[in-house]
Short mmCIF file of C-alpha atoms in Angstrom, two decimals:
data_model
loop_
_atom_site.label_atom_id
_atom_site.label_comp_id
_atom_site.label_asym_id
_atom_site.label_seq_id
_atom_site.Cartn_x
_atom_site.Cartn_y
_atom_site.Cartn_z
CA MET A 521 0.00 0.00 0.00
CA ILE A 522 2.83 0.90 0.03
CA GLY A 523 2.54 2.73 -0.80
CA ALA A 524 2.18 4.71 -2.31
CA GLU A 525 1.74 7.83 -4.08
CA TYR A 526 1.78 12.76 -6.51
CA LEU A 527 2.64 16.15 -8.23
CA VAL A 528 2.33 19.87 -7.52
CA ALA A 529 0.93 22.87 -9.34
CA VAL A 530 3.15 25.88 -9.65
CA THR A 531 4.27 28.47 -12.27
CA ARG A 532 7.07 30.35 -13.85
CA LEU A 533 9.83 31.43 -11.51
CA VAL A 534 10.47 35.18 -11.15
CA PRO A 535 14.20 35.72 -11.81
CA SER A 536 14.77 37.88 -8.75
CA ARG A 537 13.16 37.79 -5.34
CA PRO A 538 10.17 40.16 -5.31
CA SER A 539 10.09 43.15 -3.08
CA THR A 540 7.58 43.27 -0.25
CA SER A 541 5.28 45.55 -2.23
CA ALA A 542 5.53 43.39 -5.32
CA ALA A 543 4.72 40.31 -3.29
CA GLN A 544 1.68 42.06 -1.83
CA GLY A 545 0.46 42.85 -5.33
CA ALA A 546 1.01 39.43 -6.79
CA THR A 547 -2.04 37.57 -7.99
CA ARG A 548 -2.94 33.90 -7.92
CA ASP A 549 -2.00 33.70 -11.61
CA SER A 550 1.64 34.44 -10.88
CA ILE A 551 2.50 33.27 -7.38
CA HIS A 552 0.77 31.95 -4.31
CA PRO A 553 -0.30 34.93 -2.15
CA MET A 554 2.40 34.51 0.45
CA SER A 555 5.31 36.95 0.53
CA VAL A 556 8.68 35.44 -0.27
CA GLU A 557 10.45 38.39 1.34
CA SER A 558 8.40 38.18 4.53
CA PRO A 559 7.11 34.63 4.91
CA GLN A 560 4.24 33.68 7.17
CA PRO A 561 5.17 32.57 10.68
CA VAL A 562 5.86 28.89 10.94
CA PRO A 563 2.62 27.22 12.02
CA SER A 564 2.51 24.98 15.05
CA GLN A 565 2.16 21.31 14.33
CA HIS A 566 -1.23 21.36 16.01
CA SER A 567 -2.42 24.89 15.18
CA SER A 568 -4.21 24.26 11.92
CA SER A 569 -7.57 25.88 12.56
CA ALA A 570 -6.80 28.84 10.32
CA ARG A 571 -5.67 26.65 7.49
CA GLU A 572 -8.74 24.41 7.81
CA LYS A 573 -10.83 27.38 6.68
CA ASP A 574 -9.01 27.47 3.34
CA ALA A 575 -10.95 25.49 0.77
CA VAL A 576 -9.08 22.79 -1.09
CA PRO A 577 -10.00 22.66 -4.81
CA GLY A 578 -12.32 19.74 -5.46
CA GLN A 579 -12.83 18.98 -1.78
CA ALA A 580 -15.51 16.38 -1.15
CA SER A 581 -18.58 17.00 0.98
CA GLY A 582 -18.01 15.60 4.46
CA ALA A 583 -14.23 15.74 4.15
CA GLY A 584 -12.40 15.10 7.38
CA ARG A 585 -14.80 12.60 8.95
CA LEU A 586 -13.13 9.20 9.20
CA LEU A 587 -16.20 7.14 8.27
CA SER A 588 -17.70 9.56 5.76
CA ARG A 589 -18.73 8.37 2.30
CA PRO A 590 -15.78 10.04 0.48
CA VAL A 591 -13.21 8.62 2.92
CA LEU A 592 -14.63 5.11 2.74
CA ALA A 593 -14.80 5.25 -1.06
CA TRP A 594 -11.24 6.57 -1.25
CA ALA A 595 -9.99 3.86 1.12
CA SER A 596 -11.86 1.26 -0.97
CA TRP A 597 -9.28 1.80 -3.73
CA ASP A 598 -6.53 0.99 -1.21
CA TRP A 599 -8.47 -2.10 -0.12
CA GLY A 600 -8.71 -3.31 -3.72
CA SER A 601 -5.12 -2.44 -4.59
CA ALA A 602 -3.98 -5.05 -2.07
CA ALA A 603 -4.82 -7.69 -4.67
CA PHE A 604 -1.99 -6.29 -6.77
CA ASN A 605 0.40 -5.38 -3.95
CA ALA A 606 -0.04 -8.38 -1.66
CA VAL A 607 -1.18 -11.12 -4.02
CA MET A 608 0.58 -10.34 -7.29
CA THR A 609 3.82 -8.55 -6.45
CA THR A 610 4.57 -9.89 -2.98
CA PHE A 611 3.23 -13.18 -1.71
CA VAL A 612 1.79 -15.27 -4.55
CA PHE A 613 2.51 -14.49 -8.19
CA THR A 614 6.11 -13.30 -7.87
CA VAL A 615 6.79 -16.31 -5.64
CA TYR A 616 5.43 -18.46 -8.48
CA LEU A 617 7.47 -16.46 -11.01
CA THR A 618 10.73 -17.01 -9.11
CA SER A 619 10.22 -20.76 -8.58
CA ASP A 620 12.33 -23.51 -10.12
CA ALA A 621 9.82 -23.87 -12.97
CA PHE A 622 11.18 -20.63 -14.46
CA GLY A 623 14.84 -21.63 -14.42
CA GLY A 624 15.77 -21.48 -10.73
CA GLU A 625 14.96 -19.02 -7.96
CA ALA A 626 18.29 -17.17 -8.10
CA ARG A 627 18.18 -16.51 -11.86
CA ALA A 628 14.46 -15.68 -11.83
CA SER A 629 14.92 -13.35 -8.84
CA VAL A 630 17.65 -11.44 -10.68
CA VAL A 631 15.50 -11.09 -13.81
CA LEU A 632 12.55 -9.92 -11.73
CA GLY A 633 14.74 -7.48 -9.81
CA TRP A 634 16.08 -5.89 -12.97
CA GLY A 635 12.61 -5.83 -14.52
CA LEU A 636 11.27 -3.88 -11.55
CA ALA A 637 14.33 -1.63 -11.64
CA ILE A 638 13.63 -0.75 -15.29
CA ALA A 639 10.00 -0.09 -14.40
CA GLY A 640 11.19 2.22 -11.62
CA ALA A 641 13.37 4.15 -14.04
CA MET A 642 10.40 4.61 -16.41
CA ILE A 643 8.29 5.83 -13.50
CA ALA A 644 11.01 8.31 -12.58
CA LEU A 645 10.99 9.74 -16.12
CA LEU A 646 7.24 9.85 -16.69
CA ALA A 647 5.45 10.13 -13.35
CA PRO A 648 6.31 13.80 -12.73
CA VAL A 649 4.59 15.06 -15.85
CA THR A 650 1.71 12.56 -15.85
CA GLY A 651 0.77 13.69 -12.34
CA GLN A 652 1.27 17.33 -13.18
CA ARG A 653 -0.82 17.19 -16.36
CA SER A 654 -3.71 15.30 -14.77
CA ASP A 655 -3.94 17.92 -12.01
CA ASN A 656 -3.56 20.91 -14.34
CA GLY A 657 -6.06 19.52 -16.84
CA GLY A 658 -8.65 18.81 -14.16
CA ARG A 659 -8.45 15.07 -14.90
CA ARG A 660 -7.13 13.61 -11.67
CA LYS A 661 -10.08 11.26 -11.23
CA LEU A 662 -10.19 10.35 -14.93
CA TRP A 663 -6.56 9.21 -15.01
CA LEU A 664 -6.95 7.38 -11.71
CA GLY A 665 -9.66 5.34 -13.44
CA VAL A 666 -7.73 4.83 -16.70
CA ASN A 667 -4.53 3.72 -14.98
CA SER A 668 -6.43 1.44 -12.59
CA LEU A 669 -8.10 -0.21 -15.60
CA LEU A 670 -4.71 -0.77 -17.26
CA VAL A 671 -3.34 -2.35 -14.07
CA ALA A 672 -6.31 -4.73 -13.95
CA LEU A 673 -5.85 -5.64 -17.62
CA LEU A 674 -2.12 -6.38 -17.29
CA THR A 675 -2.75 -8.34 -14.10
CA GLY A 676 -5.35 -10.47 -15.85
CA LEU A 677 -2.95 -11.19 -18.72
CA CYS A 678 -0.62 -12.89 -16.24
CA PHE A 679 -2.98 -15.86 -16.64
CA PHE A 680 -1.00 -16.67 -19.80
CA VAL A 681 2.32 -17.02 -17.94
CA PHE A 682 2.80 -20.80 -17.97
CA PRO A 683 5.33 -22.49 -15.63
CA GLN A 684 8.14 -22.77 -18.17
CA PRO A 685 11.44 -20.87 -18.39
CA GLU A 686 10.52 -19.29 -21.74
CA PHE A 687 7.56 -17.53 -20.06
CA LEU A 688 9.73 -15.80 -17.44
CA LEU A 689 10.30 -12.65 -19.49
CA LEU A 690 6.59 -12.38 -20.30
CA GLY A 691 5.70 -12.63 -16.62
CA VAL A 692 8.32 -10.10 -15.58
CA ALA A 693 7.27 -7.71 -18.37
CA LEU A 694 3.60 -7.85 -17.35
CA ILE A 695 4.39 -7.31 -13.67
CA ALA A 696 6.79 -4.45 -14.50
CA LEU A 697 4.28 -2.70 -16.79
CA ALA A 698 1.51 -3.15 -14.23
CA ASN A 699 3.80 -1.56 -11.63
CA ILE A 700 4.29 1.47 -13.87
CA PHE A 701 0.57 2.09 -14.34
CA PHE A 702 -0.11 1.29 -10.70
CA GLU A 703 2.25 4.08 -9.67
CA PHE A 704 0.65 6.46 -12.18
CA ALA A 705 -2.71 5.67 -10.56
CA GLY A 706 -1.11 6.20 -7.14
CA VAL A 707 -0.10 9.73 -8.18
CA ASN A 708 -3.74 10.70 -8.48
CA TYR A 709 -4.91 8.58 -5.55
CA ASN A 710 -2.47 10.14 -3.08
CA ALA A 711 -3.25 13.64 -4.33
CA MET A 712 -6.93 12.98 -3.49
CA LEU A 713 -6.02 12.70 0.20
CA THR A 714 -6.38 16.45 0.71
CA GLN A 715 -9.80 16.37 -0.98
CA ILE A 716 -11.24 14.02 1.63
CA SER A 717 -9.46 15.27 4.77
CA THR A 718 -8.59 18.39 6.74
CA PRO A 719 -5.24 19.35 8.34
CA ARG A 720 -6.53 18.07 11.69
CA SER A 721 -7.59 14.68 10.32
CA ILE A 722 -5.11 14.02 7.52
CA GLY A 723 -2.83 11.88 9.69
CA ARG A 724 -5.63 9.62 10.91
CA ILE A 725 -7.15 9.31 7.44
CA SER A 726 -3.75 8.55 5.89
CA GLY A 727 -3.22 5.79 8.46
CA PHE A 728 -6.78 4.54 7.89
CA GLY A 729 -6.09 4.23 4.17
CA TRP A 730 -2.95 2.18 4.76
CA ALA A 731 -4.78 0.00 7.30
CA MET A 732 -7.63 -0.62 4.84
CA GLY A 733 -5.07 -1.73 2.28
CA TYR A 734 -3.53 -4.18 4.71
CA VAL A 735 -6.88 -5.60 5.81
CA GLY A 736 -7.98 -5.85 2.19
CA GLY A 737 -4.81 -7.82 1.59
CA ILE A 738 -5.74 -10.20 4.40
CA VAL A 739 -9.18 -10.88 2.94
CA ALA A 740 -7.82 -11.31 -0.59
CA LEU A 741 -5.08 -13.67 0.59
CA ILE A 742 -7.52 -15.80 2.58
CA LEU A 743 -9.74 -16.14 -0.49
CA VAL A 744 -6.74 -17.03 -2.63
CA LEU A 745 -5.63 -19.63 -0.09
CA VAL A 746 -8.98 -21.43 0.32
CA ALA A 747 -10.11 -21.13 -3.32
CA PHE A 748 -6.90 -21.60 -5.33
CA VAL A 749 -3.79 -22.63 -3.39
CA GLU A 750 -5.31 -25.10 -0.92
CA PRO A 751 -8.93 -25.21 -2.08
CA ALA A 752 -11.53 -26.12 0.51
CA PHE A 753 -13.70 -27.58 -2.25
CA THR A 754 -13.19 -29.04 -5.69
CA TRP A 755 -13.80 -26.81 -8.70
CA PHE A 756 -12.00 -26.05 -11.98
CA GLY A 757 -9.91 -23.36 -10.25
CA SER A 758 -8.33 -25.99 -8.02
CA ASP A 759 -6.72 -27.79 -10.97
CA THR A 760 -2.92 -27.65 -10.63
CA THR A 761 -2.19 -28.75 -14.21
CA ASP A 762 0.18 -26.18 -15.74
CA SER A 763 -0.32 -24.21 -12.50
CA LEU A 764 -3.86 -23.31 -13.58
CA ASN A 765 -4.82 -22.53 -10.00
CA ILE A 766 -2.01 -19.97 -9.63
CA ARG A 767 -2.65 -18.44 -13.04
CA LEU A 768 -6.32 -18.01 -12.11
CA VAL A 769 -5.15 -16.02 -9.08
CA ALA A 770 -4.12 -13.33 -11.58
CA VAL A 771 -7.68 -13.20 -12.96
CA PHE A 772 -9.10 -13.02 -9.45
CA SER A 773 -6.71 -10.20 -8.52
CA ALA A 774 -7.63 -8.20 -11.62
CA LEU A 775 -11.36 -8.43 -10.89
CA TRP A 776 -10.89 -7.71 -7.19
CA PHE A 777 -8.86 -4.55 -7.83
CA LEU A 778 -11.24 -3.32 -10.51
CA ALA A 779 -14.35 -3.81 -8.36
CA PHE A 780 -13.01 -1.86 -5.38
CA ALA A 781 -11.52 0.90 -7.55
CA VAL A 782 -14.98 1.94 -8.73
CA PRO A 783 -16.47 3.70 -5.61
CA VAL A 784 -13.91 6.52 -5.52
CA MET A 785 -14.93 7.48 -9.06
CA PHE A 786 -18.38 8.46 -7.79
CA ALA A 787 -17.70 9.78 -4.28
CA VAL A 788 -14.82 12.24 -4.82
CA PRO A 789 -15.28 15.22 -7.16
CA GLU A 790 -12.92 16.10 -9.99
CA VAL A 791 -10.44 18.92 -9.40
CA PRO A 792 -10.90 22.13 -11.41
CA ARG A 793 -8.90 22.71 -14.56
CA GLN A 794 -6.00 25.17 -14.36
CA ASP A 795 -6.23 26.69 -17.81
CA LYS A 796 -2.83 28.35 -18.10
CA ALA A 797 -0.81 25.39 -16.83
CA ALA A 798 -3.00 22.95 -18.76
CA GLN A 799 -1.95 24.55 -22.06
CA LEU A 800 1.67 23.42 -21.67
CA GLY A 801 2.97 20.74 -24.03
CA PHE A 802 4.37 17.46 -22.77
CA LEU A 803 8.04 18.50 -22.94
CA ALA A 804 7.27 21.96 -21.57
CA SER A 805 5.80 20.24 -18.53
CA TYR A 806 9.32 19.16 -17.58
CA GLY A 807 10.41 22.79 -17.56
CA LEU A 808 7.48 23.59 -15.27
CA LEU A 809 8.48 20.70 -13.03
CA PHE A 810 12.02 22.05 -12.59
CA ARG A 811 10.73 25.58 -11.92
CA ARG A 812 8.41 24.26 -9.25
CA VAL A 813 11.09 22.28 -7.51
CA ARG A 814 13.43 25.27 -7.61
CA ALA A 815 10.73 27.55 -6.17
CA ILE A 816 10.05 25.17 -3.29
CA TYR A 817 13.77 24.83 -2.61
CA ARG A 818 14.23 28.62 -2.44
CA THR A 819 11.31 29.23 -0.07
CA SER A 820 11.20 26.02 2.01
CA PRO A 821 14.38 23.96 1.49
CA HIS A 822 13.56 21.44 4.21
CA THR A 823 10.47 20.46 2.25
CA ILE A 824 12.78 19.35 -0.55
CA PHE A 825 15.11 17.65 1.93
CA PHE A 826 12.20 15.64 3.30
CA LEU A 827 11.02 14.73 -0.19
CA LEU A 828 14.48 13.36 -0.96
CA ALA A 829 14.79 11.45 2.31
CA SER A 830 11.31 9.96 2.08
CA ALA A 831 11.85 9.00 -1.55
CA ILE A 832 14.78 6.84 -0.47
CA PHE A 833 13.35 5.15 2.61
CA ARG A 834 9.92 4.61 1.00
CA ASP A 835 11.63 2.63 -1.75
CA GLY A 836 13.11 0.46 0.97
CA LEU A 837 9.67 0.05 2.57
CA ALA A 838 8.21 -1.09 -0.73
CA ALA A 839 11.04 -3.59 -1.18
CA VAL A 840 10.27 -5.20 2.19
CA PHE A 841 6.93 -6.35 0.84
CA THR A 842 7.97 -6.83 -2.78
CA PHE A 843 10.76 -9.26 -1.94
CA GLY A 844 9.51 -10.57 1.42
CA GLY A 845 7.56 -13.49 0.01
CA ILE A 846 10.32 -14.31 -2.45
CA ILE A 847 12.88 -14.58 0.37
CA ALA A 848 10.47 -16.60 2.53
CA ALA A 849 10.08 -19.20 -0.22
CA GLY A 850 13.55 -19.19 -1.78
CA THR A 851 15.74 -18.79 1.31
CA PHE A 852 13.66 -20.12 4.20
CA GLY A 853 11.88 -22.88 2.29
CA PHE A 854 8.32 -21.74 2.93
CA THR A 855 5.69 -23.43 0.77
CA LEU A 856 3.27 -21.17 -1.07
CA SER A 857 0.60 -21.92 1.53
CA GLU A 858 3.01 -20.99 4.33
CA VAL A 859 3.93 -17.76 2.51
CA ILE A 860 0.25 -16.82 2.29
CA VAL A 861 -0.38 -17.61 5.97
CA PHE A 862 2.61 -15.44 6.88
CA ALA A 863 1.29 -12.71 4.58
CA ILE A 864 -2.08 -12.74 6.33
CA ALA A 865 -0.39 -12.37 9.71
CA GLY A 866 2.00 -9.74 8.35
CA ASN A 867 -0.79 -7.62 6.90
CA LEU A 868 -2.68 -7.76 10.20
CA ILE A 869 0.40 -6.63 12.13
CA ALA A 870 1.09 -3.90 9.55
CA ALA A 871 -2.49 -2.60 9.85
CA VAL A 872 -2.12 -2.36 13.63
CA GLY A 873 1.20 -0.60 13.17
CA ALA A 874 -0.31 1.95 10.78
CA ILE A 875 -3.15 2.80 13.17
CA VAL A 876 -0.88 3.05 16.22
CA GLY A 877 1.65 5.06 14.22
CA GLY A 878 -1.05 7.54 13.21
CA PHE A 879 -2.10 7.89 16.85
CA LEU A 880 1.49 8.52 17.98
CA ASP A 881 2.05 10.86 15.04
CA ASP A 882 -0.49 13.33 16.47
CA ARG A 883 1.29 13.30 19.83
CA VAL A 884 5.04 13.15 19.25
CA GLY A 885 5.25 14.26 15.61
CA PRO A 886 5.81 12.31 12.39
CA LYS A 887 9.60 12.59 12.28
CA ARG A 888 10.08 10.71 15.55
CA VAL A 889 7.67 8.00 14.45
CA ILE A 890 9.52 7.53 11.15
CA ILE A 891 12.97 7.43 12.78
CA VAL A 892 11.92 4.80 15.32
CA ALA A 893 10.24 2.77 12.56
CA LEU A 894 13.33 2.85 10.32
CA ILE A 895 15.60 1.79 13.19
CA GLY A 896 13.23 -1.06 13.96
CA LEU A 897 13.31 -2.15 10.32
CA LEU A 898 17.11 -2.12 10.22
CA ILE A 899 17.32 -4.25 13.37
CA ALA A 900 14.74 -6.77 12.15
CA GLY A 901 16.20 -6.97 8.65
CA SER A 902 19.72 -7.46 9.99
CA ALA A 903 18.49 -10.30 12.19
CA VAL A 904 16.91 -12.07 9.21
CA LEU A 905 20.15 -11.64 7.24
CA ILE A 906 22.54 -12.75 10.02
CA LEU A 907 20.54 -15.64 11.45
CA GLY A 908 19.34 -16.85 8.06
CA PRO A 909 17.62 -20.21 7.58
CA GLY A 910 19.99 -22.09 9.87
CA THR A 911 19.28 -23.55 13.31
CA HIS A 912 20.80 -21.91 16.40
CA GLU A 913 20.96 -22.78 20.09
CA VAL A 914 19.90 -19.83 22.24
CA LEU A 915 19.92 -20.37 26.04
CA GLY A 916 19.05 -24.00 25.55
CA PHE A 917 16.28 -23.18 23.09
CA THR A 918 16.50 -24.40 19.50
CA TRP A 919 15.96 -21.42 17.21
CA THR A 920 15.10 -22.58 13.70
CA GLY A 921 15.07 -20.65 10.44
CA ASP A 922 11.27 -20.70 10.48
CA VAL A 923 11.24 -19.04 13.89
CA THR A 924 13.72 -16.43 12.64
CA PHE A 925 11.53 -15.44 9.72
CA TRP A 926 8.29 -15.46 11.69
CA VAL A 927 9.62 -13.34 14.54
CA PHE A 928 11.71 -10.82 12.64
CA GLY A 929 9.60 -10.91 9.49
CA LEU A 930 6.53 -9.87 11.50
CA MET A 931 8.67 -7.24 13.22
CA LEU A 932 9.46 -5.82 9.78
CA THR A 933 5.75 -5.55 8.91
CA LEU A 934 5.03 -3.90 12.27
CA PHE A 935 7.35 -0.99 11.49
CA VAL A 936 6.45 -0.56 7.81
CA GLY A 937 2.93 0.74 8.54
CA PRO A 938 3.90 3.66 10.84
CA ALA A 939 6.68 4.78 8.48
CA GLN A 940 4.28 4.87 5.53
CA ALA A 941 1.42 6.64 7.31
CA SER A 942 3.59 9.21 9.10
CA SER A 943 5.50 10.00 5.92
CA ARG A 944 2.30 11.20 4.26
CA ALA A 945 1.24 13.08 7.40
CA TYR A 946 4.69 14.72 7.61
CA LEU A 947 4.31 16.29 4.19
CA ALA A 948 0.71 17.32 4.86
CA ARG A 949 1.96 19.56 7.64
CA LEU A 950 4.47 21.19 5.26
CA ALA A 951 1.96 22.03 2.54
CA PRO A 952 0.96 25.69 2.07
CA ALA A 953 -2.77 26.39 2.29
CA GLY A 954 -4.49 25.72 -0.99
CA GLU A 955 -1.51 23.85 -2.47
CA GLU A 956 -1.70 20.58 -0.52
CA GLY A 957 -2.68 18.40 -3.44
CA GLU A 958 0.12 19.72 -5.62
CA LEU A 959 2.76 19.07 -2.99
CA PHE A 960 1.45 15.55 -2.43
CA GLY A 961 1.85 15.00 -6.13
CA LEU A 962 5.54 15.91 -5.93
CA TYR A 963 5.86 13.67 -2.88
CA ALA A 964 4.61 10.68 -4.80
CA THR A 965 6.67 11.56 -7.86
CA THR A 966 9.96 11.81 -5.97
CA GLY A 967 9.16 8.51 -4.29
CA ARG A 968 8.92 6.73 -7.60
CA ALA A 969 11.86 8.64 -9.08
CA VAL A 970 14.21 6.42 -7.07
CA SER A 971 12.05 3.29 -7.17
CA PHE A 972 14.79 1.46 -9.07
CA LEU A 973 17.23 1.64 -6.13
CA ALA A 974 16.04 -1.22 -3.93
CA PRO A 975 15.26 -3.66 -6.78
CA ALA A 976 18.62 -2.91 -8.41
CA LEU A 977 20.57 -3.31 -5.16
CA PHE A 978 18.60 -6.46 -4.31
CA ALA A 979 19.51 -8.00 -7.66
CA ALA A 980 23.11 -6.76 -7.48
CA SER A 981 23.61 -8.20 -3.97
CA ILE A 982 22.40 -11.62 -5.12
CA THR A 983 24.71 -11.44 -8.14
CA ILE A 984 27.72 -10.49 -5.99
CA PHE A 985 27.24 -12.98 -3.15
CA GLY A 986 25.59 -15.76 -5.14
CA GLU A 987 22.65 -16.42 -2.80
CA GLN A 988 19.14 -14.98 -2.68
CA ARG A 989 19.44 -14.38 1.08
CA TYR A 990 22.01 -11.62 0.54
CA GLY A 991 19.52 -9.56 -1.43
CA ILE A 992 18.46 -8.33 2.00
CA ILE A 993 21.69 -6.30 2.09
CA GLY A 994 20.47 -4.14 -0.79
CA ILE A 995 17.20 -3.39 1.02
CA LEU A 996 18.99 -2.52 4.27
CA VAL A 997 21.35 -0.14 2.45
CA VAL A 998 18.38 1.79 1.04
CA LEU A 999 16.63 1.99 4.45
CA LEU A 1000 19.83 3.17 6.14
CA ALA A 1001 20.46 5.79 3.46
CA GLY A 1002 16.93 7.13 3.89
CA LEU A 1003 17.37 7.34 7.66
CA LEU A 1004 20.68 9.20 7.40
CA VAL A 1005 19.25 11.72 4.95
CA LEU A 1006 16.18 12.24 7.17
CA LEU A 1007 18.07 12.93 10.43
CA PRO A 1008 19.10 16.55 9.66
CA VAL A 1009 15.68 17.46 8.23
CA LYS A 1010 13.68 19.76 10.50
CA PRO A 1011 10.33 18.52 11.83
CA PRO A 1012 7.22 20.12 10.29
CA ALA A 1013 6.63 22.46 13.23
CA LYS A 1014 9.97 24.18 12.49
CA VAL A 1015 9.56 24.48 8.71
CA ALA A 1016 7.90 27.40 6.90
CA PRO A 1017 5.36 26.43 4.23
CA ALA A 1018 6.66 26.59 0.68
CA VAL A 1019 5.80 29.50 -1.62
CA VAL A 1020 4.89 28.16 -5.03
CA PRO A 1021 3.91 29.78 -8.34
CA SER A 1022 0.68 28.57 -9.95
CA TYR A 1023 1.55 28.01 -13.63
#
């Protein structure tokens, strides 16, 4: 659910800093009405009542109430997306794709890792302008629907990936392409967060969305387990010939995602078109992107610093789930049924972590929650790497590889949820009034801009050390890098909101 996640609306950059009088005379068509020379006082982390009065373009009726129709419909997309995240890319289909039937788990894992790395590079090149253009053109909801449909279609086509080595590239290509369009959909989905929340409720609603995704993953995985993997009754979907049962999981996942993606299309309004920015050509949109980033850096540099830090550690968070099931099966010898049972438990723990993290976020601040979560992830991941699948004697107790993965694997899922939810809430507190959706778009875009890091380092680590287990090193390196970059970043309460141009 992971994640996540995307781009901002801004305008041409004035070559020199405007004088106080010029800033006072600026209109919405040129720059956000906030003086660059004399910025607004830094708002308290909890003093958002003034900002709550500012209307967010396209805000839904009832925004801010946790169980309101717009929030439930929005979270429904997250619930449905778990069929792609949990079933397809984490615990079932990629486990199938990296099995011996496709030429050996080490070789297949490397091919999958590089396939996802290439997909991440494409996302980095295209996501900034796709998010920008959907917002500027007033088509955020439209492109959420189009990209969700493409994800469902590509997922369904995985039915044709037969368990033979010559089908490995087809399977990897379909999963990689589906990842690209899933992230494009996530750009618009994450940007909708400000349409269905207020500054006072955005942390809780962000955590609720992540939790819904995890619980949706639990339900989907249980259905997959009892209907396809270890069917409780006999039907054509239980036939294991040519892995028919696993290939039908792809069809199930496509239909599940599509069904739960529909409600948000009717419950959340479309954002208004921004005529001047919408007239830009595709290549010109890149120029606008660079001007926007430069403007944010000049007026609120720590916003950029956080975007960079979160982009790195969020890629590590995504890798925990993407490669978790693969490592469970390939390194620790879990059967597919055991992987799914672990996934169900892991999603439940992650949902609890997301809710608790959101609660703590409102009390101690998002930066502290993220730092503690990242440290917890590094400890748990290191334990999985060091202890491995071997058996150890600890104080007279026999500690098996299964126990290692269950204990520290669940510890990993516990800390992923808070890091994800608080990361979104962190940025929400940095967003200038009226520009929240745009900044969330940039947040999601920067996250995907480095989405090739963890898959590439995972694949490279396996190539260097010769065993799948050592792919964990690549994930830990990304998480540690994200933590180190985050440490000097100021918490939201000490950061002035960015001043951004509008076209």
